Coordinates of C-alpha atoms in Angstrom, one line a residue:
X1 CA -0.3 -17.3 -23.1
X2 CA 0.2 -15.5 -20.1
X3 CA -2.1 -16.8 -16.9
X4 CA -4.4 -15.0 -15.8
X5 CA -6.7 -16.7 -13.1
X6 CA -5.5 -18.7 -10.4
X7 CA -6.3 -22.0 -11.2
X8 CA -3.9 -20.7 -14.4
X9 CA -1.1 -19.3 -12.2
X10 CA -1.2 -22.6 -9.9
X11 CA -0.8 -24.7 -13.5
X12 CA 2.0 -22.7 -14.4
X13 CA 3.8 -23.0 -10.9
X14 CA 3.5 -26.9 -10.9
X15 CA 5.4 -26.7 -14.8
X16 CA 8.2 -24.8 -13.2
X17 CA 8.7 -26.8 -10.6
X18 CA 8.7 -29.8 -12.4
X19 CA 11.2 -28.5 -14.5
X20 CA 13.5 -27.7 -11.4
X21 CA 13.6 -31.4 -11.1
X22 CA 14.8 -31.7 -14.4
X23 CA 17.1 -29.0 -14.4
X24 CA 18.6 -29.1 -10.8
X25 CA 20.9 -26.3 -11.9
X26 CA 18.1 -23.7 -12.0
X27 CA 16.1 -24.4 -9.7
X28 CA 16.7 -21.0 -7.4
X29 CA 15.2 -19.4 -10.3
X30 CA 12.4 -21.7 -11.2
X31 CA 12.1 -21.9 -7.8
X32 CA 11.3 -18.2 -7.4
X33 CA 9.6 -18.0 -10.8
X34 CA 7.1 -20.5 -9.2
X35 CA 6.6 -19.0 -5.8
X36 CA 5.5 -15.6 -7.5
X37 CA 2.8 -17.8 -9.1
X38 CA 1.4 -19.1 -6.2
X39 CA 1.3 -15.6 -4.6
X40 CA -0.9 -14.1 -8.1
X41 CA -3.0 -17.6 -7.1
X42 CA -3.4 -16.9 -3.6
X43 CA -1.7 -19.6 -1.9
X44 CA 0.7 -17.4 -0.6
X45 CA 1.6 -20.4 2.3
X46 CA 3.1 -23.1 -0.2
X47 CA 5.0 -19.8 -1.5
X48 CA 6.5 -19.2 1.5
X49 CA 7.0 -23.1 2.0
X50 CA 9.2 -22.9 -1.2
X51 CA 11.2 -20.0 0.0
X52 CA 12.2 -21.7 3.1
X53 CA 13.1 -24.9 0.9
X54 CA 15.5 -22.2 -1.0
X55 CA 17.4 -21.1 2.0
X56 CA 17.2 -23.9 3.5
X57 CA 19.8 -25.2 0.7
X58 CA 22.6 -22.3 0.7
X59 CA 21.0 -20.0 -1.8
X60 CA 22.8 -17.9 -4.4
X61 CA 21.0 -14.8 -2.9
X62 CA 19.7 -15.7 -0.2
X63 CA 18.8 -11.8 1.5
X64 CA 16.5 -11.5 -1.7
X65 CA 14.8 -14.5 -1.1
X66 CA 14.4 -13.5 2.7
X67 CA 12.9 -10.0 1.2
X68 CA 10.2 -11.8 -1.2
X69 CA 9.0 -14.2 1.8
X70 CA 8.7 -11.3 4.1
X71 CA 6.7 -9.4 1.6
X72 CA 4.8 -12.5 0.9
X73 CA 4.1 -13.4 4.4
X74 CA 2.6 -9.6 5.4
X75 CA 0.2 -10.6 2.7
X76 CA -1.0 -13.2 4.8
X77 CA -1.7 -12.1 8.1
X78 CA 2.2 -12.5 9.7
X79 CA 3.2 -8.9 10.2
X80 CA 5.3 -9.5 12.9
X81 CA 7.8 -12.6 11.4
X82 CA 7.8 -10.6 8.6
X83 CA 8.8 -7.2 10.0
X84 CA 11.4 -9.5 11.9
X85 CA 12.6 -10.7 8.4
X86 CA 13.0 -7.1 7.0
X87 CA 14.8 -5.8 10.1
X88 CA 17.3 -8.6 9.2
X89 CA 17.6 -7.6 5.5
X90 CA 18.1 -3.8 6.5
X91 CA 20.6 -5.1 9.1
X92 CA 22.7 -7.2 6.7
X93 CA 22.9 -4.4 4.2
X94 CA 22.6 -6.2 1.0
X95 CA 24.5 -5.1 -2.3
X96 CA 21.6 -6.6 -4.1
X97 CA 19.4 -3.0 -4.8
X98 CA 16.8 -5.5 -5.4
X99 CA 16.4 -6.8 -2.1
X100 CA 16.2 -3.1 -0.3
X101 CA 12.9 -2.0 -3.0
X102 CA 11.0 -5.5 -2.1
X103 CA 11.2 -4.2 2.1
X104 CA 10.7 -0.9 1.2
X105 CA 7.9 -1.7 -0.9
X106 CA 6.5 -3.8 1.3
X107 CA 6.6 -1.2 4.1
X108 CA 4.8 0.9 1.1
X109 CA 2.2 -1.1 0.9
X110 CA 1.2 -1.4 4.5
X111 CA 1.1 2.8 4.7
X112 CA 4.8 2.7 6.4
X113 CA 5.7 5.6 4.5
X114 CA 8.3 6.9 7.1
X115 CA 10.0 3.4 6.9
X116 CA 10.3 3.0 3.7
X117 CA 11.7 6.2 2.9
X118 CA 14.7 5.2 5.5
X119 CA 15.2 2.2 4.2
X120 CA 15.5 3.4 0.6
X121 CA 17.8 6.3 1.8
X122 CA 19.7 3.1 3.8
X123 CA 20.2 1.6 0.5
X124 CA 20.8 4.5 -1.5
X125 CA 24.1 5.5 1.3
X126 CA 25.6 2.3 -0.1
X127 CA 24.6 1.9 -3.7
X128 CA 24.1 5.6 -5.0
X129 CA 27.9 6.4 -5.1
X130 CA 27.9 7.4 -8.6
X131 CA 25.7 8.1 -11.8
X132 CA 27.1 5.1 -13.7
X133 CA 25.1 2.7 -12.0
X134 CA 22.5 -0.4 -12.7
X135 CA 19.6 -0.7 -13.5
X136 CA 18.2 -2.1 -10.4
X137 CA 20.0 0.8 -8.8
X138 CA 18.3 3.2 -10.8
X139 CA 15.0 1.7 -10.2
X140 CA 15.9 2.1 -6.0
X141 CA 16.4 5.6 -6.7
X142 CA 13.3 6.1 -8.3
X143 CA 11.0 4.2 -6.1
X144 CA 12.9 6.3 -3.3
X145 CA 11.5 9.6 -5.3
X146 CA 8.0 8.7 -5.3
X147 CA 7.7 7.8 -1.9
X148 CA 9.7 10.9 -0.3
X149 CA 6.8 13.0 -3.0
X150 CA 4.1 11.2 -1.1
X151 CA 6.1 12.4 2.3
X152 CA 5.9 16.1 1.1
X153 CA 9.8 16.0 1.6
X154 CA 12.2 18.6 0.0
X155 CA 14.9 17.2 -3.1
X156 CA 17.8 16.2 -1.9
X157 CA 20.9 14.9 -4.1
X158 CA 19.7 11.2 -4.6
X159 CA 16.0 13.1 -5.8
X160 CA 18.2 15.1 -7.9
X161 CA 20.0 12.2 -9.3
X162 CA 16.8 10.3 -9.9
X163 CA 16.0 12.8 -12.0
X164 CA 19.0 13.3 -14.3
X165 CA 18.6 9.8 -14.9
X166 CA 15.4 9.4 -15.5
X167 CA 14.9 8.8 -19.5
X168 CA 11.3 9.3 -20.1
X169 CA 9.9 12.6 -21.1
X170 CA 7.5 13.3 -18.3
X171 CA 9.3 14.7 -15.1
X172 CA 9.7 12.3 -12.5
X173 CA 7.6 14.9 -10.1
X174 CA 4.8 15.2 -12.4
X175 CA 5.0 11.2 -12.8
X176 CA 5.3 10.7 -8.8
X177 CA 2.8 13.8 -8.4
X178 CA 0.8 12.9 -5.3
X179 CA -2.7 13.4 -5.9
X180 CA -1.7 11.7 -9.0
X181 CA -1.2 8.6 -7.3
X182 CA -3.8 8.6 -5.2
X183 CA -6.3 9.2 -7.4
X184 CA -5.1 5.9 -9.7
X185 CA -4.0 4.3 -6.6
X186 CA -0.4 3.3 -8.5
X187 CA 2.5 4.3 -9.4
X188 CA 2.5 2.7 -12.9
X189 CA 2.7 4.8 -16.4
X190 CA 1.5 2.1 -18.2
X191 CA -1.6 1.7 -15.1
X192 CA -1.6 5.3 -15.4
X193 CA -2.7 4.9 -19.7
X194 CA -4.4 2.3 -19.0
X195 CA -7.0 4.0 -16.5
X196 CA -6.7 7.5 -19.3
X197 CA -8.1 5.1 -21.5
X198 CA -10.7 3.1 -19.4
X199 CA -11.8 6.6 -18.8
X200 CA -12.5 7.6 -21.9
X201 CA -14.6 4.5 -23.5
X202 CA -17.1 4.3 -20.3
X203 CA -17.2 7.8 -20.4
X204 CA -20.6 7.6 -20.8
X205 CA -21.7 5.6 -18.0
X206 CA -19.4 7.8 -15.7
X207 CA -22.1 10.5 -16.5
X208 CA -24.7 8.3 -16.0
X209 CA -23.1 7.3 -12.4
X210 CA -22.5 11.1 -11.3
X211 CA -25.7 12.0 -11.8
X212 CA -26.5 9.5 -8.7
X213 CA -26.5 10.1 -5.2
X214 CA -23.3 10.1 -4.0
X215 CA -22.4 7.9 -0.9
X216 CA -21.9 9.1 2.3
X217 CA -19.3 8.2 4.1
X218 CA -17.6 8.3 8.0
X219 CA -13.8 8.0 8.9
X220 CA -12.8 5.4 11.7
X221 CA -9.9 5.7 13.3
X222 CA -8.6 2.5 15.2
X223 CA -7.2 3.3 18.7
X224 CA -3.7 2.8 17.6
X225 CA -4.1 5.2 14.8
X226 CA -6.3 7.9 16.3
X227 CA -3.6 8.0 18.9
X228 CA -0.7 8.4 16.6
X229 CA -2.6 11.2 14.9
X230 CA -3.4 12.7 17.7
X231 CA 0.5 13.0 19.2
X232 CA 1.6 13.9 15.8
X233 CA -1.6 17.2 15.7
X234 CA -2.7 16.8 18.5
X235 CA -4.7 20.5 17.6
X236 CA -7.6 17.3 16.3
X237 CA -8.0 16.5 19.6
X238 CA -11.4 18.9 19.7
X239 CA -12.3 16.9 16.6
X240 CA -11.2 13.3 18.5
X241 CA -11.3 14.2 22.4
X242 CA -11.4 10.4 23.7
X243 CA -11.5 6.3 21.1
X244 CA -14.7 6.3 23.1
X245 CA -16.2 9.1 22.1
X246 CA -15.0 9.2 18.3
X247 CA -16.6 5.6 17.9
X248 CA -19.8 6.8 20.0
X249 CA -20.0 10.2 17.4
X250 CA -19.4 7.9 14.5
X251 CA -22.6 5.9 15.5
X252 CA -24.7 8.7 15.7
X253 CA -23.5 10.7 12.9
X254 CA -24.5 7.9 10.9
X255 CA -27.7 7.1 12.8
X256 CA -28.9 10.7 12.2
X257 CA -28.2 10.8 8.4
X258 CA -30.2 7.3 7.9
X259 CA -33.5 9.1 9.8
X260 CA -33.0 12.0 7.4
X261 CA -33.4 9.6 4.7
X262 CA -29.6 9.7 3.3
X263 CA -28.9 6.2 1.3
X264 CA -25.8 4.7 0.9
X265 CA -24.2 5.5 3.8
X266 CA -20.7 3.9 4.5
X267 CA -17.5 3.6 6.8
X268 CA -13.9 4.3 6.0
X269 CA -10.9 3.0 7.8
X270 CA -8.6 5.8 8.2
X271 CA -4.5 6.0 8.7
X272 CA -2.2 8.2 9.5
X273 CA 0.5 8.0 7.0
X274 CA -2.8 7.3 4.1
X275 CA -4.0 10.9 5.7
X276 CA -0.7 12.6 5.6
X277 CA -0.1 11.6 2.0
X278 CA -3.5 12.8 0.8
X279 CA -2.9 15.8 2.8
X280 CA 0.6 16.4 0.9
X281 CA -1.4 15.7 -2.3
X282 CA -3.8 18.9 -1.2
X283 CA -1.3 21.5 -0.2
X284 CA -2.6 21.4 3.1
X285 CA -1.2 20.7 6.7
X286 CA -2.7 17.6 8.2
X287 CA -3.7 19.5 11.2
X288 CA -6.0 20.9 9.4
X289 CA -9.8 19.5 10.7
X290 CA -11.2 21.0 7.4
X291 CA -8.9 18.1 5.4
X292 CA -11.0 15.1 7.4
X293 CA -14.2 14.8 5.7
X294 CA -12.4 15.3 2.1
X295 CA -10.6 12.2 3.0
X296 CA -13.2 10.6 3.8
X297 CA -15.1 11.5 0.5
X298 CA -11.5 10.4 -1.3
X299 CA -11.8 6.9 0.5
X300 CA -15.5 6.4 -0.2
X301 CA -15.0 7.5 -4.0
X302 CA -11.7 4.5 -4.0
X303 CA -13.8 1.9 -3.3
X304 CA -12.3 1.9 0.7
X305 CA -16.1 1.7 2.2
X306 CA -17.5 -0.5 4.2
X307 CA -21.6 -0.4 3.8
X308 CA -23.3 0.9 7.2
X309 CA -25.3 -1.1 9.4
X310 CA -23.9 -4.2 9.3
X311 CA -26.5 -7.0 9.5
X312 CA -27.5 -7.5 13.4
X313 CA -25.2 -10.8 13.5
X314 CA -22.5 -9.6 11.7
X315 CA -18.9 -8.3 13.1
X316 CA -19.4 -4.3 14.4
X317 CA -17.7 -2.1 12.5
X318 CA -15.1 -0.9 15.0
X319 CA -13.5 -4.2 15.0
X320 CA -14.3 -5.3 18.1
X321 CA -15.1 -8.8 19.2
X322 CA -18.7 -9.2 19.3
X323 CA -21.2 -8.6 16.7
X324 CA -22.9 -5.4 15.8
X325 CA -26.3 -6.0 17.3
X326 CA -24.3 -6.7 20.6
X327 CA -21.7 -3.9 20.1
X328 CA -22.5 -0.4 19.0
X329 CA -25.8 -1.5 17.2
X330 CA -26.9 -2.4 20.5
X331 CA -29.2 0.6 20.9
X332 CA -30.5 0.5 17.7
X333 CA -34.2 1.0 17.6

């Protein structure tokens, strides 16, 4: 039986590495095997403590294992070591097509859409020289595809060759089809069936759930990403003139709704690259002020909101240090 809850996953782990005692000739891959466990548990540190006991012993492939902890460790809270570590992978230019897709997914994950795409097109300089190649290759090429759809960006001859060798039926554009993927969230086509399906049986309680109010919901912009957005359009800036006066607005935008009586009201973190993708996904340029509170509606409707007030004691919403009573709840009547 596969596991399926942590305490499972942890179980499972401490088997394999038993059996790397017993088997001292497989223990990179037990090894491995084991660490991805503990990440699906959640103890992504004694992952990471087992991929530095890997390469700390002269590894087989020791750039994939570097790739895994890196991806493992952003997880946790260590953005910066593991930036450092993928830096290092892209610098040692790997033949292993399986060590560029873990960075470049990992850069993915963390809305570094711009990244990723280089670092695919990186690996797909030195591994895409012909169209007899592997499958973990092939799978580069294709993960490479979907993310330079969600860019908006032209085909080129490695989106071309994606596509010859693609085997399915479906197109790989209509698979990777932006607002595809961000209405699922994935890039899956099994994920994909799986929600067609979920659909369909609570079909009825979807009807029963539209025919509620719908939450209201507010973008935030942190500082870092309102100014990104506003030196890559900066035709927002009458939307966003000042990080003072967008988190000010916010406050009071949500302050007036609540006196009108409007339940359920809610804030979304916003980002650029998460903007520019669902602005690729609606034909429309990002500059466009029109786009913002569809985003925000997209966000709420994800599950991306965070409910509005906070209790008085509780963190503020802008992610400040003090609490919300102290912070921008402060003038709250």
């Amino acid at each position: 039986m596969r596991p399926d809850t942590p305490a499972a996953h942890t179980t499972e782990a401490e088997r394999l590495l038993r059996t790397a005692t017993q088997y001292p000739g497989d223990r990179e891959p037990l090894f491995l095997r084991a660490a991805a466990h503990l990440e699906l548990a959640g103890d992504r540190p004694r992952a990471t403590v087992l991929y530095d006991d890997l390469l700390s012993a002269s590894p087989a492939n020791p750039v994939l294992i570097r790739a895994l902890k890196a991806a493992n460790l952003w997880e946790y809270g260590h953005e910066a070591e593991a930036r450092a570590i993928i830096d290092g992978v892209r610098w040692a230019k790997p033949s292993d097509a399986a060590a560029w897709e873990i960075v470049a997914e990992t850069l993915e994950a963390h809305d570094e859409l711009e990244a990723a795409e280089s670092t695919l097109t990186e690996a797909a300089t030195l591994l895409a020289v012909s169209d007899e190649l592997p499958h973990a290759t092939r799978s580069l090429l294709t993960t490479r595809h979907r993310v330079r759809r969600m860019l908006a960006l032209p085909h080129d001859t490695w989106d071309d060759q994606a596509d010859r060798l693609h085997p399915a039926e479906v197109p790989l554009d209509e698979l990777h089809d932006p607002k595809r993927l961000w209405a699922l969230g994935s890039s899956d086509p099994a994920e994909l069936q799986a929600e067609i399906t979920r659909l369909r049986s609570e079909l009825g309680a979807y009807r029963t759930a539209l025919s509620r109010p719908f939450p209201v919901a507010v973008l935030h912009w942190p500082e870092a990403e309102l100014d990104e957005l506003l030196t890559a359009y900066p035709e927002l800036e009458a939307e966003y003139p000042t990080y003072t006066a967008h988190l000010t607005d916010l406050e009071a935008s949500l302050r007036e709704l609540a006196q009108a009586g409007t339940p359920n009201l809610g804030i979304v973190r916003a980002t650029v690259p998460s903007y520019e993708a669902f602005a690729a996904s609606e034909s429309t340029h990002p500059a466009n002020p029109a786009l913002l509170p569809q985003y925000a509606t997209t966000l709420a409707a994800r599950g991306r909101a965070t409910t509005w007030p906070p209790a008085w004691g509780e963190g503020c919403w802008c992610g400040g240090e003090g609490v919300y009573g102290g912070c921008h709840g402060g003038s709250s009547a």
